[in-house]
Coordinates of C-alpha atoms and ligand atoms in Angstrom, one line a residue:
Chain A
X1 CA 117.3 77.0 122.0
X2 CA 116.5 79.6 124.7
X3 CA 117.7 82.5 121.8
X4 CA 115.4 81.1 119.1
X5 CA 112.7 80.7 121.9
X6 CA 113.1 84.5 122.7
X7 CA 113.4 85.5 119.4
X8 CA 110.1 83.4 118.1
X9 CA 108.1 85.7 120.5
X10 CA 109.8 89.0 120.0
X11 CA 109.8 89.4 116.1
X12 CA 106.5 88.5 116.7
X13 CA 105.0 91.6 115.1
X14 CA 107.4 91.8 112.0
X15 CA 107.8 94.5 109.4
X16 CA 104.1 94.1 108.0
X17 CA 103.1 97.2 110.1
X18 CA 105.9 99.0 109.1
X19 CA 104.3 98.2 105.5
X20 CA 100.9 98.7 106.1
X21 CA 101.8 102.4 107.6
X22 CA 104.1 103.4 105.0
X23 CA 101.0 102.0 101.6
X24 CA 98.2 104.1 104.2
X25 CA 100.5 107.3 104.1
X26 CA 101.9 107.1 100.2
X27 CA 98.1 105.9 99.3
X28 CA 96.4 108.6 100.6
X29 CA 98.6 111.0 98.7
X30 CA 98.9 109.5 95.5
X31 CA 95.1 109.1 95.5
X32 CA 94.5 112.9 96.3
X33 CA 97.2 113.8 93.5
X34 CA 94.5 111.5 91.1
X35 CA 91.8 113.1 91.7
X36 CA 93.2 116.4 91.1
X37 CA 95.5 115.6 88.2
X38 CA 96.6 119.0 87.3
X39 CA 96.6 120.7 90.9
X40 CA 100.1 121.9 90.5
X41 CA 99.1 123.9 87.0
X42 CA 95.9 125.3 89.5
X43 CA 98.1 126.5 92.3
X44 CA 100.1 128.3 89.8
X45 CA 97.8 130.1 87.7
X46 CA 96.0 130.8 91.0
X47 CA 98.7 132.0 92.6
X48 CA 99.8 134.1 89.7
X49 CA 96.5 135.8 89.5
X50 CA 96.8 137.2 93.5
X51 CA 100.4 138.3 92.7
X52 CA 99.4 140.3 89.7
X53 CA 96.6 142.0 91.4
X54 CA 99.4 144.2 93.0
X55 CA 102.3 143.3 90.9
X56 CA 102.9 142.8 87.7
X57 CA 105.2 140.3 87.0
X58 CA 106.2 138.3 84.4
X59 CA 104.0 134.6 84.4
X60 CA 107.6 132.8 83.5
X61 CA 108.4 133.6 86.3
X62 CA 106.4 131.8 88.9
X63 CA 107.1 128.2 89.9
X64 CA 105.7 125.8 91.5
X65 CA 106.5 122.5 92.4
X66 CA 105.9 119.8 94.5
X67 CA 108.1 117.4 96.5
X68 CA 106.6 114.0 97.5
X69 CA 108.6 112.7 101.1
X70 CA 108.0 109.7 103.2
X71 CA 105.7 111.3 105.3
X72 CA 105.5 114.6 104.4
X73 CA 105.0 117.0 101.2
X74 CA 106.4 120.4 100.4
X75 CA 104.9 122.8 98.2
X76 CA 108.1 124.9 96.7
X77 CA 106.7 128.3 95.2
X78 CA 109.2 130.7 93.5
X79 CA 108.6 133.6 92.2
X80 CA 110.2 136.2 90.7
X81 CA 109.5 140.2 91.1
X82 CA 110.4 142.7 88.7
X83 CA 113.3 145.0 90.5
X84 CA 112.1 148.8 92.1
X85 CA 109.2 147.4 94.5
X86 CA 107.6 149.7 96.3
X87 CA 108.4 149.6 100.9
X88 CA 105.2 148.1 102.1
X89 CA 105.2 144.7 99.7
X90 CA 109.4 144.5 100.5
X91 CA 108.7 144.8 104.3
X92 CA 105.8 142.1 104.5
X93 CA 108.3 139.8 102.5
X94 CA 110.7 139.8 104.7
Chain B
X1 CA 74.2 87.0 79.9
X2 CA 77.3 87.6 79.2
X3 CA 80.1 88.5 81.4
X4 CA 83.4 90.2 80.5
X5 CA 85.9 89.8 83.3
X6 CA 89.5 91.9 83.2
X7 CA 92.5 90.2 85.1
X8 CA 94.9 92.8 85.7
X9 CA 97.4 94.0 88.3
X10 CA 99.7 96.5 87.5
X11 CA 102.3 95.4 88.7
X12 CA 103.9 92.4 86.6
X13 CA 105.0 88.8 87.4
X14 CA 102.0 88.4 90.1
X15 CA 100.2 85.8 88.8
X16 CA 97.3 87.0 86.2
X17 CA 98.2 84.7 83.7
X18 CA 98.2 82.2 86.2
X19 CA 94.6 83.3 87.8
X20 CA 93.0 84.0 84.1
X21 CA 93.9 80.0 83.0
X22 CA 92.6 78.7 86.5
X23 CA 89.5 80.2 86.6
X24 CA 88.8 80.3 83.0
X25 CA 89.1 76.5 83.7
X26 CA 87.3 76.3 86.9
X27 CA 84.0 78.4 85.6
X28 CA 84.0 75.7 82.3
X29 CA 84.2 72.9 84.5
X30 CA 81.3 74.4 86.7
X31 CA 79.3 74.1 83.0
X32 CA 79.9 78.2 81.5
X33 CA 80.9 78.6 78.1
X34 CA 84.5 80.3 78.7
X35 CA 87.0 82.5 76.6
X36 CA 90.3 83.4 77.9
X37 CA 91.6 86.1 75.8
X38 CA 95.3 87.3 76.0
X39 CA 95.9 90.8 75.5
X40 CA 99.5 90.6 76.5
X41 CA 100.3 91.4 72.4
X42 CA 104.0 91.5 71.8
X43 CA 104.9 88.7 75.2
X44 CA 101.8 86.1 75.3
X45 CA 102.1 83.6 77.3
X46 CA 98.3 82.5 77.7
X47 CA 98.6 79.9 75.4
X48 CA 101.6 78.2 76.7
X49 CA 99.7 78.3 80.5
X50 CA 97.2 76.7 78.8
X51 CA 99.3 73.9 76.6
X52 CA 98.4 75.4 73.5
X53 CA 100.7 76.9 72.2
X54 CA 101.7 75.0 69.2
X55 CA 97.6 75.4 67.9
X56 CA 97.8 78.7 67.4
X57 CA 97.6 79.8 63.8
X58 CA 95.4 83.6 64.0
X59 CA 95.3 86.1 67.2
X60 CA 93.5 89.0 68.9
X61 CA 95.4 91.2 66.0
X62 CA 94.5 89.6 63.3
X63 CA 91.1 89.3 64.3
X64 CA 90.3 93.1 65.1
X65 CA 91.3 93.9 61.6
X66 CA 90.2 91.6 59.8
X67 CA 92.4 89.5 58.7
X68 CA 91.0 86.0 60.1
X69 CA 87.4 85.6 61.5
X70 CA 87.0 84.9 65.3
X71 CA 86.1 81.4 64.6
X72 CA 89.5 81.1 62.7
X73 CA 91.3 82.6 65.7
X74 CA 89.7 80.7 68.8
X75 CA 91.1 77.5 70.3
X76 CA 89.5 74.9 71.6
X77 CA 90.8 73.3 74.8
X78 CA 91.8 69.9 74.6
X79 CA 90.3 68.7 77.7
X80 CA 86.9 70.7 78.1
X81 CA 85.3 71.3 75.7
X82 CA 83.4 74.3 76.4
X83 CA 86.6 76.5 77.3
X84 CA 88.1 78.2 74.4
X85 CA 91.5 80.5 74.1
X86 CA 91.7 83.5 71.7
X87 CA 95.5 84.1 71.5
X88 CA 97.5 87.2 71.7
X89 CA 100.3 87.6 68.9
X90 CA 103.8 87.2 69.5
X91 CA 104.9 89.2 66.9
X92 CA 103.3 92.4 66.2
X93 CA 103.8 95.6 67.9
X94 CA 101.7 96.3 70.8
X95 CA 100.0 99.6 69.0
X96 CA 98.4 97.4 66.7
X97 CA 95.6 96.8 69.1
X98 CA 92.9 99.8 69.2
X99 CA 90.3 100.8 70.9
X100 CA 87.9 100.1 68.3
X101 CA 89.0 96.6 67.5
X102 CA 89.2 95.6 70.7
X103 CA 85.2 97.0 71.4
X104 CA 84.0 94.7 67.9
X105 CA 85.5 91.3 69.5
X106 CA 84.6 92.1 72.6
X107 CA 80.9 92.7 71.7
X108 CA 81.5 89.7 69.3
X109 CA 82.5 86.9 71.8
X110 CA 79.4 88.2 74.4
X111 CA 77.0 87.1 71.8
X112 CA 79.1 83.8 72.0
X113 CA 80.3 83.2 75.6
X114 CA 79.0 83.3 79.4
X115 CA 82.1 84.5 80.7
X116 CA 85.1 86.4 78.9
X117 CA 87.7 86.3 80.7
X118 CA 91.0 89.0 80.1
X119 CA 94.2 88.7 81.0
X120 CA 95.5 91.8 81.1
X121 CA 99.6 93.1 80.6
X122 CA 101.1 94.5 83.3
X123 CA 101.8 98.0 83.7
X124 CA 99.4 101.0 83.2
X125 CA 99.7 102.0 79.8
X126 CA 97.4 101.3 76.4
X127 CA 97.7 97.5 76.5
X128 CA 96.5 97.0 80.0
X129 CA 93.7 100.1 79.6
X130 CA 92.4 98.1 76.4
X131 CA 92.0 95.3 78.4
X132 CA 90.3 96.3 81.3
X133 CA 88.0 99.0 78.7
X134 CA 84.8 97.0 78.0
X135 CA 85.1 95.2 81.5
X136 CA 81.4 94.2 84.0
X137 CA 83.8 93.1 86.7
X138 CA 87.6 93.0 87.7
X139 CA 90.0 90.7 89.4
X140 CA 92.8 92.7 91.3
X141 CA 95.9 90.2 91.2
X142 CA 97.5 91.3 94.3
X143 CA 100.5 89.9 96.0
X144 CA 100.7 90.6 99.7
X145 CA 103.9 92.9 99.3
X146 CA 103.9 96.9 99.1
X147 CA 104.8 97.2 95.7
X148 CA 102.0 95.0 94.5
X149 CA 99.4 96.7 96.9
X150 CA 100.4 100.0 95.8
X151 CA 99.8 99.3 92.0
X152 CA 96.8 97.5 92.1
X153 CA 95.7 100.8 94.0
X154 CA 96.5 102.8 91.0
X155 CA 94.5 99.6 89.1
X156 CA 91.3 100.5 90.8
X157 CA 91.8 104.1 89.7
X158 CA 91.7 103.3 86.2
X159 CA 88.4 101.3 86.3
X160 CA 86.7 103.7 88.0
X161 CA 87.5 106.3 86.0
X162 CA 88.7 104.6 82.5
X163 CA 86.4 101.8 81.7
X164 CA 83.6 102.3 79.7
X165 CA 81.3 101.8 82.1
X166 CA 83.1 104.5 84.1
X167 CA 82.6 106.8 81.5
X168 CA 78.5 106.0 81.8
X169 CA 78.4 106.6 85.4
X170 CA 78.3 103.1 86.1
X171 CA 80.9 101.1 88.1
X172 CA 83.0 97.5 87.0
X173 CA 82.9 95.7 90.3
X174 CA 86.0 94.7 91.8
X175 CA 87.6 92.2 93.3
X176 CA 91.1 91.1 94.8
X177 CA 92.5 88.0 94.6
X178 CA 95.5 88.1 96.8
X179 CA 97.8 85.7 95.5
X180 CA 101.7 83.9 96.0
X181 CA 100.0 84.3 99.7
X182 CA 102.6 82.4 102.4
X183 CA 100.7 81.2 105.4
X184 CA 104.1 80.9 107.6
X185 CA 105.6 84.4 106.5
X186 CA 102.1 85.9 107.2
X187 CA 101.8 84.3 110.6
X188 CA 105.2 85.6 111.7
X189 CA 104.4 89.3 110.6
X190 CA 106.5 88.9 107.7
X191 CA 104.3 89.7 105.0
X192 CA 101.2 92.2 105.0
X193 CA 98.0 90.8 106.2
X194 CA 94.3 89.8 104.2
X195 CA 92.7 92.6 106.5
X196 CA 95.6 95.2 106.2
X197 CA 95.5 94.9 101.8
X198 CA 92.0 94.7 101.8
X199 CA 91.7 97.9 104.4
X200 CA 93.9 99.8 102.4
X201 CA 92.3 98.5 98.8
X202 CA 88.8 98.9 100.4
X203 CA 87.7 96.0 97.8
X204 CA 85.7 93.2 98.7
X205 CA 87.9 89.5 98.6
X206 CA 87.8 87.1 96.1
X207 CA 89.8 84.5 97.1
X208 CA 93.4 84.0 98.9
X209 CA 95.5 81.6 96.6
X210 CA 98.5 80.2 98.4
X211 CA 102.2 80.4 97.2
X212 CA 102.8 76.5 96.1
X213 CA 104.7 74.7 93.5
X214 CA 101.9 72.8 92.3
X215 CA 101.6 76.0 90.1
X216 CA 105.0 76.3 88.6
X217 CA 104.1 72.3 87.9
X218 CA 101.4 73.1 86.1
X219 CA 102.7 75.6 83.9
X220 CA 105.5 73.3 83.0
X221 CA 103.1 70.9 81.6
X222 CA 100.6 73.2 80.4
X223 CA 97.6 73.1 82.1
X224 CA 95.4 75.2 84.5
X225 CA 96.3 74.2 87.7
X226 CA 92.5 73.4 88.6
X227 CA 93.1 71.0 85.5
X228 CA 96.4 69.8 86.7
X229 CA 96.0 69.0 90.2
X230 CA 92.3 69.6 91.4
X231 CA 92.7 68.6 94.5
X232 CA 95.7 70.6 95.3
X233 CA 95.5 73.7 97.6
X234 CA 96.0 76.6 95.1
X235 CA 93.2 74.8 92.5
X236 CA 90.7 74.6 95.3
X237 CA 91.6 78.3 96.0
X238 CA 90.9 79.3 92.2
X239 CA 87.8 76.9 92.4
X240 CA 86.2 78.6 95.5
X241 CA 87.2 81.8 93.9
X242 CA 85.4 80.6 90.6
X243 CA 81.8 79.7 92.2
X244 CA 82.4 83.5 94.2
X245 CA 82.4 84.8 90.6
X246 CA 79.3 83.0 89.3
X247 CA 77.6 84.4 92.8
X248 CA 77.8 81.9 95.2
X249 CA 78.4 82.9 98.6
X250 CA 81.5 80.1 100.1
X251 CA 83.3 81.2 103.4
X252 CA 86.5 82.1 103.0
X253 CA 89.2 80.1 104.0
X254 CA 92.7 81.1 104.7
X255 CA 95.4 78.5 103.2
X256 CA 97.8 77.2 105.5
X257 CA 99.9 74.6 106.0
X258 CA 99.9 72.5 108.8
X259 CA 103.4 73.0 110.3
X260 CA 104.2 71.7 113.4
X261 CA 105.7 74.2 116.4
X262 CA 108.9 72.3 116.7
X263 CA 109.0 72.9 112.6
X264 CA 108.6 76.3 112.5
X265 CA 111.3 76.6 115.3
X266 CA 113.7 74.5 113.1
X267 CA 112.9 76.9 110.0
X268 CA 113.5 79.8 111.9
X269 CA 116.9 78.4 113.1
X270 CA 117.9 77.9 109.3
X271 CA 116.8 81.0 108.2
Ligands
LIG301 N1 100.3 80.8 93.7 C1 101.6 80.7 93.2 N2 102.5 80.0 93.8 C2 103.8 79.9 93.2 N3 104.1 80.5 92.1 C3 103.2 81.2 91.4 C4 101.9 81.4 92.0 N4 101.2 82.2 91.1 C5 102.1 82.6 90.1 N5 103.3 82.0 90.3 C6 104.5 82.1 89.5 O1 104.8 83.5 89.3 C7 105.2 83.7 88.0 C8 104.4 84.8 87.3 O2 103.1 84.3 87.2 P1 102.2 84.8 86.0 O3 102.8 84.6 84.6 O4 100.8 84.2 86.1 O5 102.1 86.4 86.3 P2 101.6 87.6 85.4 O6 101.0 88.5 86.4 O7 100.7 87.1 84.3 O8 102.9 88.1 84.8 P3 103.1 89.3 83.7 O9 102.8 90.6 84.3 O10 104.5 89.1 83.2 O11 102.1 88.9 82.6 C9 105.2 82.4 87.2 O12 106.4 81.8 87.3 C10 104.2 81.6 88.0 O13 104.5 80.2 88.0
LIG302 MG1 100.8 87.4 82.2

């Protein structure tokens, strides 16, 4: 009796927070992801059109992608330079 | 004036059907002229909530193209008079509904109705967007479970933004009825609270309908549960929920069930 007692009070909060934190984190990213349905195809044709101010590259070869986590989001961009870069752009990559 | 009212969810098996007979019942008995409409083509169930499923001869289908006249297609309900089912069809793919059929009945039973009522299938795709299209106002099914919360989220995104009246800058009003709610589980922070859905939802309440088996009751004889067992604590939720609709301002009252301190501690020891 004492046990159920002690565990009556101290499971009193539950896993609803738990919940409620984990909707409020996924909501708020799903909902930014809807209102800018094609952000991914922005980023990239953005970020191909820096690149090829000083590079040019081949548009095939950019890609970008986006990993959803728990609480945390990644933005994975690859891209691909043509071989025979000049030092300055090498050295700032590095 | 008429009013077209979308039932949806998102996620399945949360009790639209359920909600769509109940207060399609509730707003006749309060004196509207009602049409539940099943747009669940391909798995209807509608009539079978509402006991009639061996009346039906036409559908929503054959209706929007022409095949049987509206009047051919509706149902009368056997105990009110003034609430009427329009069928969905068991048979025929779900693409045979468009966008354009669905807009002619629609416009067709406002001139005929006070309130048309949709129950919507679950899921996000064509079926459930053809229900909710021609929409005034929507009731959110929501259970009080992630899941549930987190489609009915996505739900709200596709009225404002899908909907007709979306599309002419105007808004469908919402509502969420939280549903399947369990006083006990809720009390023991088992189950996500009214204020934490309706925080995250940011959509104003319609009701709170408690988890019972006076529903499964009264689908097993076919009836609404406000029809069923009026008196019962889910029909008195759907009937409060009801007079909400038609603009009547009732405090809202969270169902519980009395159980006694020594019975909770017993329930918790058999758990
Ligand atoms: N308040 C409640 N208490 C107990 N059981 C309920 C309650 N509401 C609904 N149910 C049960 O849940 C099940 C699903 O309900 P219903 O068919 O209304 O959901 P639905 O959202 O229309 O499902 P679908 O997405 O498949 O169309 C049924 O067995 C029903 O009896
Ligand atoms: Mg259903």
């Amino acid at each position: 009796m004492t046990m159920n007692l002690w565990r009556l009070f101290s499971s009193r909060k539950g896993s609803a927070p738990v919940a409620r934190e984990r909707l409020q984190i996924l909501l708020a990213h799903e909902r930014g992801l809807r209102s800018q349905p094609d952000l991914l195809g922005k980023l990239r044709e953005e970020i191909l059109s820096v690149i090829s101010r000083h590079v040019s590259l081949d548009p095939d070869k950019v890609v970008v992608k986006m990993d959803r986590g728990k609480s945390v989001s990644t933005l994975e961009v690859d891209i691909e330079l043509p071989n025979g870069l000049e030092g300055p752009i090498a050295a700032a990559a590095s | 004036m008429a009013k077209v009212l979308v039932v949806t969810s998102g996620k399945g098996g949360v009790g639209k059907t359920t909600s769509t007979a109940a207060l399609g019942a509730a707003l006749a008995q309060a004196g509207g002229k009602v049409v539940v409409v099943d747009f669940d083509v391909g798995l209807r169930n509608l009539d079978l909530i509402m006991g009639a499923e061996r009346r039906v001869v036409f559908d929503l289908i054959n209706v929007t193209q022409g095949v049987a006249k509206l009047q051919q297609a509706l149902i009368r309900d056997k105990r009110l008079e003034n609430l009427w089912l329009l069928p969905a069809s068991q048979t025929r793919d779900k693409d045979a509904l468009t966008d354009d059929g669905v807009r002619r009945v629609i416009a067709d039973l406002r001139t005929k109705f006070d309130w048309v009522i949709c129950d919507s299938p679950a899921g996000i795709e064509r079926g459930a967007m053809l229900a909710m299209r021609y929409a005034d106002e929507a009731v959110i099914v929501t259970n009080p479970e992630v899941s549930s919360v987190r489609d009915s989220d996505r739900i709200i995104g596709m009225l404002d933004s899908k909907t007709v009246k979306a599309e002419k800058g105007e808004q469908v009003k919402k509502h969420v009825l939280i549903t399947r709610y369990d006083s006990s589980r809720a009390a023991r922070g088992e189950m996500l609270s009214i204020d934490d859905i309706l925080e995250i939802l940011a959509t104003p309440l319609l009701g709170i309908i408690p988890e019972s088996q006076d529903v499964l009751r009264a689908s097993n004889v076919g009836a609404p549960v406000t029809l069923s067992n009026a008196a019962s604590a889910p029909a008195r939720a759907y009937t409060d929920a009801a007079r909400r609709l038609m603009g009547e301002s009732i405090a809202m009252s969270v169902p519980t069930e009395r159980v006694s301190f020594m019975n909770r501690l017993l329930g918790r020891r058999a758990a």
